[in-house]
Amino acid sequence: MRPGPLLSCLMLLLSAAACRKAPPPLIPTAVRPPPVRLDFQPPVDRVLTESVRATRVVERGGTALREAAELTTETRFTPAEGGWLLAQVVTRSRLVRGGTAGDPPASSVQETEVDTLVDDVLSRFTLRVRLAADGTFVKLVAPEAAQEALRQVVPAGTDAAPLERFFSPEALEARTRREWEAKYAGLFQRNLTEGQRIWSVDALPAGNAQVAYVLERTVQGTRDTDHGDALVLSLRCLDALPADAPAELTDAWEAAGRPALTPGVTCEGEQLVTRGRFIPVSRMLTVKAAVAGETWTLTTESRAQGLQEEAR
């Protein structure tokens, strides 16, 4: 007996179903990390201790001169005038110098500790910075204190003109503002997403010239540290503004006075800043540039050593 119409229809449907293409597999969508927000909440009634090291290597004609300055600083934050007063003292400073011929291993470099007037000046005055509630740099407070400290340590008859210029109120304020903004401008009071880029302008001395560049900070995510969960930023520099530069990059360059950027300068590094209570966990930046026939390599490193309750 031949199958009836109903059975034939069912078989046809089953055959069609068997031949139909299987639906494409579901591909899970990558989950975009939530934005990270840094609010500027510095530690109050605490002393933040940091170690700072700056190394400079100048190479020319097969020889290299290496200098390294080491500092230990203590920083306190106090609420003031609707914002914050940062007060920082240098508790230890040291300068070492060494020269090499060719490229020997680092262990063979002979280093000599150098006594300088700068060490005495740094130990005699407190750097005071007025910050807005959101961490924006406002101004230095009593910047003339540095020159007063210099006058106390300069021996009679010594030509201290270069140091007087270095510690002048105008130079000290400009340098402190630039350093603060290179580290923290654009980080606070906003939502930051992974891959987001933030720009600032920085400069470092190289003999009688300055190495100027745009510092590009890229949000890499967060990392657990001894001081808590921290935002991670990778650092690199630009020696020119690209033709398609975003408005935020152009604005940062113009706000810095449209400085001439050093051709060929390169840099790399990383910075960590905690979420919640503000602690600058660490920062490392190496800058390389060719200046007047010399190759300059400048590396700055800082690291939070501890946060202690202030003695009363």
CSV table of C-alpha atoms in Angstrom, one decimal:
chain,number,residue,atom,x,y,z
A,1,MET,CA,0.0,0.0,0.0
A,2,ARG,CA,1.4,3.3,-1.0
A,3,PRO,CA,1.7,5.9,1.8
A,4,GLY,CA,-1.2,8.2,2.0
A,5,PRO,CA,-1.0,12.0,1.4
A,6,LEU,CA,-0.5,12.8,5.1
A,7,LEU,CA,2.5,10.4,5.5
A,8,SER,CA,4.0,11.7,2.2
A,9,CYS,CA,3.8,15.3,3.4
A,10,LEU,CA,5.5,14.4,6.7
A,11,MET,CA,8.3,12.6,4.8
A,12,LEU,CA,8.7,15.6,2.6
A,13,LEU,CA,9.0,17.9,5.5
A,14,LEU,CA,11.5,15.7,7.2
A,15,SER,CA,13.6,15.6,4.1
A,16,ALA,CA,13.5,19.3,3.7
A,17,ALA,CA,14.6,19.8,7.3
A,18,ALA,CA,17.5,17.4,6.8
A,19,CYS,CA,18.7,19.3,3.8
A,20,ARG,CA,18.3,22.8,5.3
A,21,LYS,CA,21.6,24.5,6.3
A,22,ALA,CA,22.2,24.5,10.0
A,23,PRO,CA,22.0,27.9,11.6
A,24,PRO,CA,25.4,29.5,12.2
A,25,PRO,CA,26.9,29.0,15.6
A,26,LEU,CA,26.6,31.7,18.1
A,27,ILE,CA,29.8,33.6,18.6
A,28,PRO,CA,30.2,35.2,22.0
A,29,THR,CA,30.7,38.9,21.9
A,30,ALA,CA,33.8,40.2,23.7
A,31,VAL,CA,32.8,41.9,26.9
A,32,ARG,CA,34.1,45.4,26.9
A,33,PRO,CA,35.7,46.2,30.3
A,34,PRO,CA,33.8,48.7,32.3
A,35,PRO,CA,35.2,52.3,32.4
A,36,VAL,CA,37.6,53.2,35.2
A,37,ARG,CA,37.0,56.4,37.2
A,38,LEU,CA,39.8,58.1,39.2
A,39,ASP,CA,38.6,60.6,41.7
A,40,PHE,CA,41.3,62.8,43.2
A,41,GLN,CA,41.2,61.7,46.9
A,42,PRO,CA,44.6,62.2,48.4
A,43,PRO,CA,45.5,60.7,51.7
A,44,VAL,CA,44.9,63.0,54.6
A,45,ASP,CA,46.9,62.8,57.9
A,46,ARG,CA,49.3,60.4,56.2
A,47,VAL,CA,52.9,60.8,55.0
A,48,LEU,CA,53.5,59.4,51.5
A,49,THR,CA,57.2,58.3,51.1
A,50,GLU,CA,58.5,57.9,47.5
A,51,SER,CA,61.9,57.0,46.0
A,52,VAL,CA,62.9,58.9,42.9
A,53,ARG,CA,65.8,58.1,40.6
A,54,ALA,CA,66.8,60.0,37.4
A,55,THR,CA,69.6,58.6,35.2
A,56,ARG,CA,71.2,60.5,32.3
A,57,VAL,CA,73.6,58.9,29.8
A,58,VAL,CA,75.3,61.1,27.2
A,59,GLU,CA,77.2,59.3,24.4
A,60,ARG,CA,79.6,60.9,21.9
A,61,GLY,CA,82.5,59.5,19.9
A,62,GLY,CA,82.5,56.1,21.6
A,63,THR,CA,82.5,57.5,25.2
A,64,ALA,CA,79.6,57.8,27.6
A,65,LEU,CA,79.1,59.9,30.7
A,66,ARG,CA,76.5,58.6,33.2
A,67,GLU,CA,74.9,60.5,36.0
A,68,ALA,CA,72.3,59.3,38.4
A,69,ALA,CA,70.4,61.4,41.0
A,70,GLU,CA,68.5,59.6,43.8
A,71,LEU,CA,65.9,61.3,46.1
A,72,THR,CA,63.7,60.2,48.9
A,73,THR,CA,60.6,62.5,49.4
A,74,GLU,CA,57.9,62.8,51.9
A,75,THR,CA,54.6,64.3,50.8
A,76,ARG,CA,51.6,65.5,52.8
A,77,PHE,CA,48.1,66.6,51.6
A,78,THR,CA,46.0,69.0,53.5
A,79,PRO,CA,42.5,70.3,52.6
A,80,ALA,CA,42.8,74.1,51.9
A,81,GLU,CA,40.6,76.7,50.2
A,82,GLY,CA,38.2,74.2,48.7
A,83,GLY,CA,41.1,72.2,47.3
A,84,TRP,CA,44.4,70.8,48.5
A,85,LEU,CA,47.8,71.9,49.6
A,86,LEU,CA,50.6,69.5,48.7
A,87,ALA,CA,53.8,69.9,50.9
A,88,GLN,CA,56.8,67.9,49.9
A,89,VAL,CA,60.3,67.7,51.5
A,90,VAL,CA,63.4,65.9,50.4
A,91,THR,CA,64.8,63.7,53.2
A,92,ARG,CA,67.7,62.2,51.2
A,93,SER,CA,69.5,63.1,48.0
A,94,ARG,CA,72.5,61.7,46.2
A,95,LEU,CA,74.3,62.3,42.9
A,96,VAL,CA,76.7,59.8,41.4
A,97,ARG,CA,78.7,60.1,38.2
A,98,GLY,CA,80.6,57.6,36.0
A,99,GLY,CA,82.2,57.4,32.6
A,100,THR,CA,82.8,54.6,30.2
A,101,ALA,CA,84.7,54.0,27.0
A,102,GLY,CA,83.1,51.8,24.5
A,103,ASP,CA,80.3,49.6,25.8
A,104,PRO,CA,81.4,47.6,28.8
A,105,PRO,CA,79.1,45.8,31.1
A,106,ALA,CA,77.3,48.0,33.7
A,107,SER,CA,79.2,46.4,36.5
A,108,SER,CA,82.5,47.8,35.2
A,109,VAL,CA,81.4,51.4,35.3
A,110,GLN,CA,83.2,53.3,38.0
A,111,GLU,CA,80.8,55.6,39.9
A,112,THR,CA,81.8,58.5,42.1
A,113,GLU,CA,79.5,60.3,44.5
A,114,VAL,CA,79.4,64.0,43.9
A,115,ASP,CA,78.8,66.7,46.5
A,116,THR,CA,76.6,69.5,45.1
A,117,LEU,CA,75.0,72.6,46.5
A,118,VAL,CA,71.7,71.3,45.1
A,119,ASP,CA,71.6,68.6,47.8
A,120,ASP,CA,71.8,71.3,50.5
A,121,VAL,CA,69.1,73.5,48.8
A,122,LEU,CA,66.7,70.6,48.5
A,123,SER,CA,67.0,69.7,52.1
A,124,ARG,CA,66.3,73.3,53.3
A,125,PHE,CA,63.0,74.2,51.7
A,126,THR,CA,59.5,72.7,51.4
A,127,LEU,CA,57.8,72.5,48.0
A,128,ARG,CA,54.2,73.7,48.4
A,129,VAL,CA,51.7,73.3,45.6
A,130,ARG,CA,48.1,74.5,45.6
A,131,LEU,CA,45.8,72.0,43.8
A,132,ALA,CA,42.1,72.3,42.9
A,133,ALA,CA,39.6,69.8,44.3
A,134,ASP,CA,39.9,67.7,41.1
A,135,GLY,CA,43.7,67.6,41.2
A,136,THR,CA,44.3,70.4,38.8
A,137,PHE,CA,47.6,72.3,39.3
A,138,VAL,CA,46.8,75.8,40.5
A,139,LYS,CA,50.1,77.4,41.6
A,140,LEU,CA,53.2,77.2,43.8
A,141,VAL,CA,52.9,78.7,47.3
A,142,ALA,CA,55.9,80.8,48.3
A,143,PRO,CA,58.2,79.6,45.5
A,144,GLU,CA,60.8,82.1,46.6
A,145,ALA,CA,61.7,79.8,49.5
A,146,ALA,CA,64.0,77.8,47.1
A,147,GLN,CA,66.2,80.9,46.3
A,148,GLU,CA,66.3,81.8,50.0
A,149,ALA,CA,67.6,78.3,50.8
A,150,LEU,CA,70.2,78.7,48.0
A,151,ARG,CA,71.4,82.0,49.5
A,152,GLN,CA,71.9,80.1,52.8
A,153,VAL,CA,74.2,77.5,51.4
A,154,VAL,CA,76.2,79.3,48.7
A,155,PRO,CA,79.8,80.2,49.9
A,156,ALA,CA,80.8,83.8,49.6
A,157,GLY,CA,82.4,84.6,46.3
A,158,THR,CA,80.8,81.7,44.5
A,159,ASP,CA,79.1,82.3,41.1
A,160,ALA,CA,75.7,80.8,41.7
A,161,ALA,CA,74.0,82.4,38.6
A,162,PRO,CA,73.0,79.0,37.0
A,163,LEU,CA,71.5,77.7,40.2
A,164,GLU,CA,69.7,81.1,40.8
A,165,ARG,CA,68.1,80.7,37.4
A,166,PHE,CA,67.2,77.1,38.1
A,167,PHE,CA,65.6,77.9,41.4
A,168,SER,CA,64.0,81.1,40.4
A,169,PRO,CA,60.3,81.3,41.3
A,170,GLU,CA,59.3,81.5,37.6
A,171,ALA,CA,61.4,78.5,36.6
A,172,LEU,CA,60.4,76.4,39.6
A,173,GLU,CA,56.7,77.0,39.0
A,174,ALA,CA,56.9,76.2,35.3
A,175,ARG,CA,58.9,73.1,35.9
A,176,THR,CA,56.7,71.8,38.7
A,177,ARG,CA,53.5,72.5,36.8
A,178,ARG,CA,54.8,70.7,33.7
A,179,GLU,CA,55.9,67.7,35.7
A,180,TRP,CA,52.5,67.4,37.5
A,181,GLU,CA,50.5,67.8,34.3
A,182,ALA,CA,52.7,65.3,32.5
A,183,LYS,CA,51.8,62.7,35.2
A,184,TYR,CA,48.2,63.5,36.0
A,185,ALA,CA,46.5,65.9,33.7
A,186,GLY,CA,43.3,64.4,32.2
A,187,LEU,CA,43.2,61.4,34.6
A,188,PHE,CA,40.9,62.5,37.3
A,189,GLN,CA,37.1,63.0,37.6
A,190,ARG,CA,36.3,61.2,34.3
A,191,ASN,CA,35.5,57.8,33.0
A,192,LEU,CA,38.5,56.1,31.3
A,193,THR,CA,38.1,53.2,29.0
A,194,GLU,CA,40.7,50.6,27.9
A,195,GLY,CA,42.6,51.9,24.9
A,196,GLN,CA,41.8,55.5,25.6
A,197,ARG,CA,44.7,57.9,25.0
A,198,ILE,CA,45.4,61.1,27.0
A,199,TRP,CA,48.1,63.6,26.0
A,200,SER,CA,50.3,66.2,27.7
A,201,VAL,CA,53.5,68.1,26.8
A,202,ASP,CA,56.7,67.4,28.6
A,203,ALA,CA,60.3,68.5,28.3
A,204,LEU,CA,63.7,67.5,29.7
A,205,PRO,CA,67.0,69.4,29.8
A,206,ALA,CA,69.7,68.2,27.5
A,207,GLY,CA,72.8,70.4,27.9
A,208,ASN,CA,71.9,73.8,26.7
A,209,ALA,CA,68.8,72.6,24.9
A,210,GLN,CA,65.6,71.0,25.9
A,211,VAL,CA,64.1,67.8,24.6
A,212,ALA,CA,60.4,68.5,24.1
A,213,TYR,CA,57.7,66.0,23.2
A,214,VAL,CA,54.0,65.1,23.5
A,215,LEU,CA,53.6,62.4,26.0
A,216,GLU,CA,50.9,59.9,25.1
A,217,ARG,CA,49.3,57.9,27.9
A,218,THR,CA,47.2,54.9,26.9
A,219,VAL,CA,44.8,53.2,29.4
A,220,GLN,CA,45.7,49.5,29.6
A,221,GLY,CA,43.4,48.4,32.3
A,222,THR,CA,43.9,47.8,36.0
A,223,ARG,CA,46.4,45.8,38.1
A,224,ASP,CA,46.4,44.7,41.7
A,225,THR,CA,49.4,46.2,43.7
A,226,ASP,CA,50.6,46.4,47.3
A,227,HIS,CA,48.7,49.7,47.5
A,228,GLY,CA,45.4,48.5,46.0
A,229,ASP,CA,43.8,48.3,42.6
A,230,ALA,CA,45.7,50.6,40.2
A,231,LEU,CA,45.1,52.1,36.8
A,232,VAL,CA,47.8,51.1,34.3
A,233,LEU,CA,49.0,53.5,31.7
A,234,SER,CA,51.5,52.8,28.9
A,235,LEU,CA,53.7,55.7,28.0
A,236,ARG,CA,55.2,56.8,24.6
A,237,CYS,CA,56.0,60.1,23.0
A,238,LEU,CA,55.3,61.9,19.8
A,239,ASP,CA,57.9,64.1,18.1
A,240,ALA,CA,55.3,65.8,15.9
A,241,LEU,CA,51.5,66.2,15.7
A,242,PRO,CA,50.0,63.8,13.1
A,243,ALA,CA,47.9,65.4,10.3
A,244,ASP,CA,44.8,63.8,11.7
A,245,ALA,CA,45.5,64.7,15.4
A,246,PRO,CA,42.4,64.6,17.5
A,247,ALA,CA,41.2,67.9,19.1
A,248,GLU,CA,42.3,66.8,22.6
A,249,LEU,CA,45.9,66.3,21.4
A,250,THR,CA,46.0,69.7,19.6
A,251,ASP,CA,44.5,71.4,22.6
A,252,ALA,CA,47.1,70.0,24.9
A,253,TRP,CA,49.9,71.2,22.6
A,254,GLU,CA,48.4,74.6,22.3
A,255,ALA,CA,47.8,74.9,26.0
A,256,ALA,CA,51.5,74.2,26.6
A,257,GLY,CA,52.4,77.2,24.4
A,258,ARG,CA,52.9,75.4,21.1
A,259,PRO,CA,56.5,74.3,21.8
A,260,ALA,CA,58.8,73.1,19.1
A,261,LEU,CA,59.0,69.3,19.4
A,262,THR,CA,62.4,67.5,19.2
A,263,PRO,CA,62.6,65.5,15.9
A,264,GLY,CA,63.4,61.8,16.4
A,265,VAL,CA,62.7,61.7,20.1
A,266,THR,CA,61.4,58.3,21.3
A,267,CYS,CA,60.3,57.1,24.7
A,268,GLU,CA,58.6,54.2,26.5
A,269,GLY,CA,57.4,53.5,30.0
A,270,GLU,CA,54.6,52.7,32.3
A,271,GLN,CA,52.7,54.5,35.1
A,272,LEU,CA,50.4,53.1,37.9
A,273,VAL,CA,48.0,55.2,40.0
A,274,THR,CA,45.6,53.7,42.5
A,275,ARG,CA,41.9,53.9,42.3
A,276,GLY,CA,40.0,55.3,45.3
A,277,ARG,CA,42.6,56.9,47.5
A,278,PHE,CA,45.3,58.6,45.4
A,279,ILE,CA,48.7,56.9,45.6
A,280,PRO,CA,51.2,57.2,42.7
A,281,VAL,CA,52.3,53.6,42.9
A,282,SER,CA,55.1,53.8,40.3
A,283,ARG,CA,56.2,55.5,37.1
A,284,MET,CA,59.1,54.7,34.7
A,285,LEU,CA,59.9,56.6,31.5
A,286,THR,CA,63.0,56.4,29.3
A,287,VAL,CA,63.5,59.1,26.7
A,288,LYS,CA,66.1,59.0,23.9
A,289,ALA,CA,67.1,61.9,21.7
A,290,ALA,CA,69.9,63.1,19.5
A,291,VAL,CA,71.1,66.6,20.5
A,292,ALA,CA,74.0,68.5,19.0
A,293,GLY,CA,75.8,65.3,17.9
A,294,GLU,CA,75.2,63.5,21.2
A,295,THR,CA,72.8,60.7,22.1
A,296,TRP,CA,71.0,61.4,25.3
A,297,THR,CA,69.1,58.7,27.2
A,298,LEU,CA,67.1,60.0,30.2
A,299,THR,CA,65.3,57.6,32.5
A,300,THR,CA,63.1,58.7,35.4
A,301,GLU,CA,61.7,56.3,37.9
A,302,SER,CA,59.5,56.8,41.0
A,303,ARG,CA,58.0,54.3,43.4
A,304,ALA,CA,55.7,54.7,46.4
A,305,GLN,CA,57.6,53.2,49.4
A,306,GLY,CA,54.9,53.6,52.1
A,307,LEU,CA,51.9,55.5,53.5
A,308,GLN,CA,52.2,56.1,57.2
A,309,GLU,CA,50.0,57.8,59.7
A,310,GLU,CA,51.4,61.2,60.5
A,311,ALA,CA,52.9,61.5,64.0
A,312,ARG,CA,51.2,64.0,66.2
